[in-house]
Amino acid sequence: MTNELDAELPVHDFPTATSVTEFVQNIAEVRGRIAAAAERVGRNPHEVRLLPVSKTVPEDRVRLAVQAGCRELGENKVQEAKRKSTNLADLGVAWSVIGHLQTNKARDVAAFASEFQALDNLRAAAALDRRLQAAGRSLDVFVQVNTSAEPQKYGLAPEDTEAFLRELPQFSSLRVRGLMTLAIFSSDVPRVRECFVRLRTLRDRLRETDPDLLGDAGLSMGMSGDYEVAIEEGATCVRVGQAIFGKRQTPDSEYWPEMATEDHA
């Protein structure tokens, strides 16, 4: 899948949504862009799941977003996600943890999360499985792949992904749903696109080798700055924060330790 308009990603100045009406407008704008990106490459827009990312967003504004239609939310830091899941329990939101997991936080994730999108090591898998088994729960997981080969980033090397996936069936409470990646943080569309192509190509090869390895074989890729490119390359889940909630004050380096200071989610 390609885009004949490859050049540079636009620089966005996302306004802060402070009312239900503004959230409705922002969500509609994002969904419209999702639909347009899918249609450009002959995909059904309904194949693409929108995961709103509420990291750093105060709970009062999260409530407004839920009133506007957000029924699931993504958070990077377990501590913040746990607090919000407790304080906003009345909303019935499904919480997705999308940032790196320290094993000492596995108990918390097992207690409240419906999904974990950044699995990349067996210690975390074992810790999650142990806590989930004790709680009588199961958890959807995506395996994180470092498609940009940046040493500061979390995620498996593409060539190590198959061997890792073959270890996961021993953890019976984990349901593998697909692969996740963060593209290189750049305004250079071809460089960003290549990361998404690499994940899709890896997914397709693994699916041909052994369809059972990947469950639904989903592709979680694309954030506020690049989700349209990700959709053109096959994303089935896009993680969008600022385009819905507005530009955040806290730099992403606090929430994605592997990131440069550029903020795209």
Coordinates of C-alpha atoms in Angstrom, one line a residue:
M1 CA 0.0 0.0 0.0
T2 CA 1.4 3.4 -0.9
N3 CA 0.4 7.0 -0.9
E4 CA 1.3 9.0 -4.0
L5 CA 1.3 12.2 -1.8
D6 CA 4.3 11.1 0.3
A7 CA 6.2 14.2 1.5
E8 CA 6.2 15.4 5.0
L9 CA 3.7 14.8 7.8
P10 CA 1.8 18.0 8.7
V11 CA 2.6 19.8 11.9
H12 CA -0.5 19.9 14.0
D13 CA -1.6 22.3 16.7
F14 CA -4.3 20.3 18.4
P15 CA -6.7 22.5 20.3
T16 CA -7.7 21.4 23.8
A17 CA -11.2 19.9 24.0
T18 CA -13.0 21.2 27.1
S19 CA -16.7 20.3 26.4
V20 CA -18.7 17.3 25.2
T21 CA -19.4 19.2 22.0
E22 CA -15.7 19.7 21.3
F23 CA -14.9 16.1 22.0
V24 CA -17.7 15.0 19.6
Q25 CA -16.3 17.3 16.9
N26 CA -12.7 16.0 17.4
I27 CA -13.8 12.3 17.4
A28 CA -15.8 12.9 14.3
E29 CA -12.8 14.6 12.6
V30 CA -10.5 11.6 13.5
R31 CA -13.1 9.1 12.3
G32 CA -13.5 11.0 9.1
R33 CA -9.8 10.9 8.5
I34 CA -9.7 7.2 9.3
A35 CA -12.4 6.6 6.8
A36 CA -10.6 8.7 4.1
A37 CA -7.3 6.9 4.7
A38 CA -8.9 3.5 4.5
E39 CA -10.9 4.3 1.4
R40 CA -7.7 5.6 -0.4
V41 CA -6.3 2.1 -0.3
G42 CA -9.6 0.2 -0.8
R43 CA -10.1 -0.8 2.8
N44 CA -13.3 -0.9 4.8
P45 CA -13.0 1.9 7.5
H46 CA -14.8 -0.4 9.9
E47 CA -11.7 -2.6 10.0
V48 CA -9.9 0.1 11.9
R49 CA -10.4 0.4 15.6
L50 CA -9.9 3.8 17.2
L51 CA -8.2 3.7 20.6
P52 CA -8.4 7.1 22.3
V53 CA -5.3 7.8 24.5
S54 CA -6.0 9.7 27.6
K55 CA -2.5 9.9 29.1
T56 CA -2.0 13.2 31.2
V57 CA -5.7 14.1 30.7
P58 CA -7.4 15.2 33.9
E59 CA -10.2 13.0 35.0
D60 CA -12.9 15.6 34.6
R61 CA -12.0 15.9 30.9
V62 CA -11.9 12.1 30.5
R63 CA -15.5 12.1 31.7
L64 CA -16.4 14.5 29.0
A65 CA -14.7 12.3 26.4
V66 CA -16.7 9.3 27.6
Q67 CA -19.9 11.3 27.4
A68 CA -18.9 12.1 23.8
G69 CA -18.6 8.4 22.9
C70 CA -15.2 7.1 24.1
R71 CA -15.9 3.6 25.5
E72 CA -12.2 2.4 25.7
L73 CA -9.1 4.4 26.6
G74 CA -5.4 3.8 26.4
E75 CA -2.8 4.8 29.0
N76 CA 1.0 4.5 29.0
K77 CA 1.7 4.5 32.7
V78 CA 0.3 1.8 34.9
Q79 CA 0.0 4.0 37.9
E80 CA -2.0 6.6 36.1
A81 CA -4.2 4.0 34.4
K82 CA -4.9 2.3 37.7
R83 CA -5.9 5.6 39.4
K84 CA -8.2 6.5 36.5
S85 CA -9.8 3.1 36.3
T86 CA -10.6 3.3 40.0
N87 CA -11.8 6.9 40.1
L88 CA -13.8 6.5 36.9
A89 CA -15.1 3.0 37.5
D90 CA -18.7 4.2 37.2
L91 CA -18.2 5.0 33.5
G92 CA -17.7 1.3 32.5
V93 CA -14.6 2.1 30.3
A94 CA -12.3 -0.6 29.0
W95 CA -8.7 0.3 29.8
S96 CA -5.8 -0.6 27.5
V97 CA -2.2 -0.3 28.8
I98 CA 0.0 0.7 25.9
G99 CA 3.3 1.5 27.5
H100 CA 6.3 -0.6 28.7
L101 CA 5.5 -2.8 31.7
Q102 CA 7.8 -3.3 34.7
T103 CA 7.1 -6.7 36.2
N104 CA 6.4 -5.3 39.6
K105 CA 3.3 -3.6 38.0
A106 CA 1.9 -6.8 36.6
R107 CA -0.5 -7.3 39.5
D108 CA -2.1 -3.9 38.8
V109 CA -2.5 -4.5 35.1
A110 CA -4.0 -8.0 35.8
A111 CA -6.5 -6.4 38.1
F112 CA -8.0 -3.7 35.8
A113 CA -6.8 -3.8 32.2
S114 CA -8.7 -5.4 29.4
E115 CA -5.7 -5.2 27.1
F116 CA -1.9 -4.8 27.1
Q117 CA -0.3 -3.6 23.9
A118 CA 3.4 -3.6 24.7
L119 CA 4.4 -7.2 25.5
D120 CA 8.1 -7.8 24.5
N121 CA 9.7 -10.0 27.1
L122 CA 9.0 -13.4 28.8
R123 CA 9.4 -12.0 32.3
A124 CA 6.5 -9.7 31.8
A125 CA 4.5 -12.5 30.2
A126 CA 5.1 -14.8 33.1
A127 CA 4.3 -12.1 35.7
L128 CA 1.1 -11.2 34.0
D129 CA 0.0 -14.8 33.5
R130 CA 0.7 -15.6 37.2
R131 CA -1.4 -12.6 38.4
L132 CA -4.2 -13.2 35.9
Q133 CA -4.4 -16.8 36.9
A134 CA -4.8 -15.8 40.5
A135 CA -7.5 -13.3 39.6
G136 CA -9.3 -15.8 37.3
R137 CA -9.0 -13.4 34.4
S138 CA -7.5 -13.3 30.9
L139 CA -5.9 -10.5 28.9
D140 CA -5.7 -9.5 25.3
V141 CA -2.1 -8.7 24.3
F142 CA -0.2 -7.3 21.4
V143 CA 3.5 -8.0 20.9
Q144 CA 5.6 -4.9 20.5
V145 CA 8.1 -4.9 17.7
N146 CA 10.9 -2.3 17.2
T147 CA 10.4 -1.6 13.5
S148 CA 12.7 1.4 13.4
A149 CA 15.7 -0.4 14.9
E150 CA 16.3 2.5 17.3
P151 CA 18.3 1.2 20.3
Q152 CA 16.5 3.4 22.8
K153 CA 13.1 1.9 22.0
Y154 CA 11.4 -1.0 23.6
G155 CA 10.1 -3.9 21.5
L156 CA 11.5 -7.1 19.9
A157 CA 13.6 -7.0 16.8
P158 CA 11.5 -8.3 13.8
E159 CA 13.8 -11.3 13.5
D160 CA 13.2 -12.3 17.1
T161 CA 9.4 -12.0 17.0
E162 CA 8.5 -15.5 15.8
A163 CA 10.6 -17.3 18.5
F164 CA 9.0 -15.0 21.1
L165 CA 5.5 -15.8 19.9
R166 CA 6.1 -19.5 20.0
E167 CA 6.8 -19.2 23.8
L168 CA 3.5 -17.5 24.6
P169 CA 1.1 -20.4 24.5
Q170 CA 2.5 -21.6 27.8
F171 CA 0.9 -18.5 29.4
S172 CA -2.7 -19.6 29.0
S173 CA -4.3 -16.4 30.3
L174 CA -2.7 -14.2 27.6
R175 CA -4.6 -14.0 24.3
V176 CA -2.4 -12.8 21.5
R177 CA -4.2 -10.4 19.2
G178 CA -1.5 -9.2 17.0
L179 CA 1.6 -6.9 16.7
M180 CA 2.2 -3.3 17.8
T181 CA 4.8 -0.8 16.9
L182 CA 5.8 2.9 17.2
A183 CA 7.2 4.3 14.0
I184 CA 10.2 6.5 13.9
F185 CA 9.4 10.0 15.2
S186 CA 10.0 11.9 12.0
S187 CA 8.0 14.2 9.7
D188 CA 9.5 12.2 6.8
V189 CA 6.6 10.2 5.5
P190 CA 8.6 7.5 3.6
R191 CA 10.7 6.8 6.8
V192 CA 7.6 6.6 8.9
R193 CA 5.8 4.4 6.3
E194 CA 8.6 2.0 6.1
C195 CA 8.1 1.1 9.8
F196 CA 4.5 0.3 9.2
V197 CA 5.3 -1.7 6.1
R198 CA 7.9 -3.7 8.1
L199 CA 5.3 -4.6 10.7
R200 CA 2.6 -5.6 8.1
T201 CA 5.2 -7.6 6.2
L202 CA 6.2 -9.4 9.4
R203 CA 2.6 -10.1 10.3
D204 CA 1.8 -11.5 6.8
R205 CA 4.8 -13.8 6.9
L206 CA 4.0 -15.1 10.4
R207 CA 0.4 -15.6 9.4
E208 CA 1.5 -17.7 6.5
T209 CA 4.0 -19.7 8.6
D210 CA 1.6 -20.4 11.5
P211 CA -1.8 -18.6 11.7
D212 CA -2.2 -19.7 15.3
L213 CA 0.7 -17.5 16.5
L214 CA -1.1 -14.2 16.1
G215 CA -4.7 -14.7 17.0
D216 CA -6.6 -12.0 15.1
A217 CA -3.4 -10.9 13.5
G218 CA -4.1 -7.3 14.3
L219 CA -1.7 -4.4 13.7
S220 CA -1.7 -1.7 16.3
M221 CA 0.2 1.2 14.7
G222 CA -0.2 4.9 14.2
M223 CA -0.7 7.8 16.5
S224 CA -2.0 11.4 16.2
G225 CA 0.8 12.5 13.9
D226 CA 0.9 9.5 11.6
Y227 CA -2.3 7.3 11.9
E228 CA -3.5 8.0 8.4
V229 CA -0.2 6.6 7.0
A230 CA -0.5 3.6 9.3
I231 CA -4.1 2.9 8.0
E232 CA -2.9 3.1 4.4
E233 CA -0.4 0.3 5.4
G234 CA -2.9 -1.9 7.1
A235 CA -3.3 -0.7 10.7
T236 CA -6.3 -2.3 12.5
C237 CA -5.9 -0.2 15.6
V238 CA -4.7 3.4 15.8
R239 CA -3.8 5.0 19.2
V240 CA -4.9 8.6 19.0
G241 CA -4.5 11.0 21.9
Q242 CA -3.8 14.6 21.0
A243 CA -6.1 14.7 18.0
I244 CA -9.0 13.9 20.4
F245 CA -8.0 15.5 23.7
G246 CA -5.7 18.3 22.5
K247 CA -2.0 19.0 22.8
R248 CA -0.6 17.9 26.1
Q249 CA 1.7 19.9 28.3
T250 CA 3.8 16.9 29.6
P251 CA 6.3 15.8 27.0
D252 CA 6.0 12.2 25.7
S253 CA 9.5 11.5 26.9
E254 CA 7.9 11.0 30.4
Y255 CA 5.4 8.6 29.0
W256 CA 7.4 6.8 26.4
P257 CA 10.9 6.7 28.0
E258 CA 12.3 5.5 24.7
M259 CA 11.1 8.5 22.8
A260 CA 12.8 11.7 21.8
T261 CA 11.0 14.9 22.8
E262 CA 8.8 14.9 19.7
D263 CA 5.2 14.2 20.7
H264 CA 3.0 12.3 18.3
A265 CA 0.4 10.1 20.2

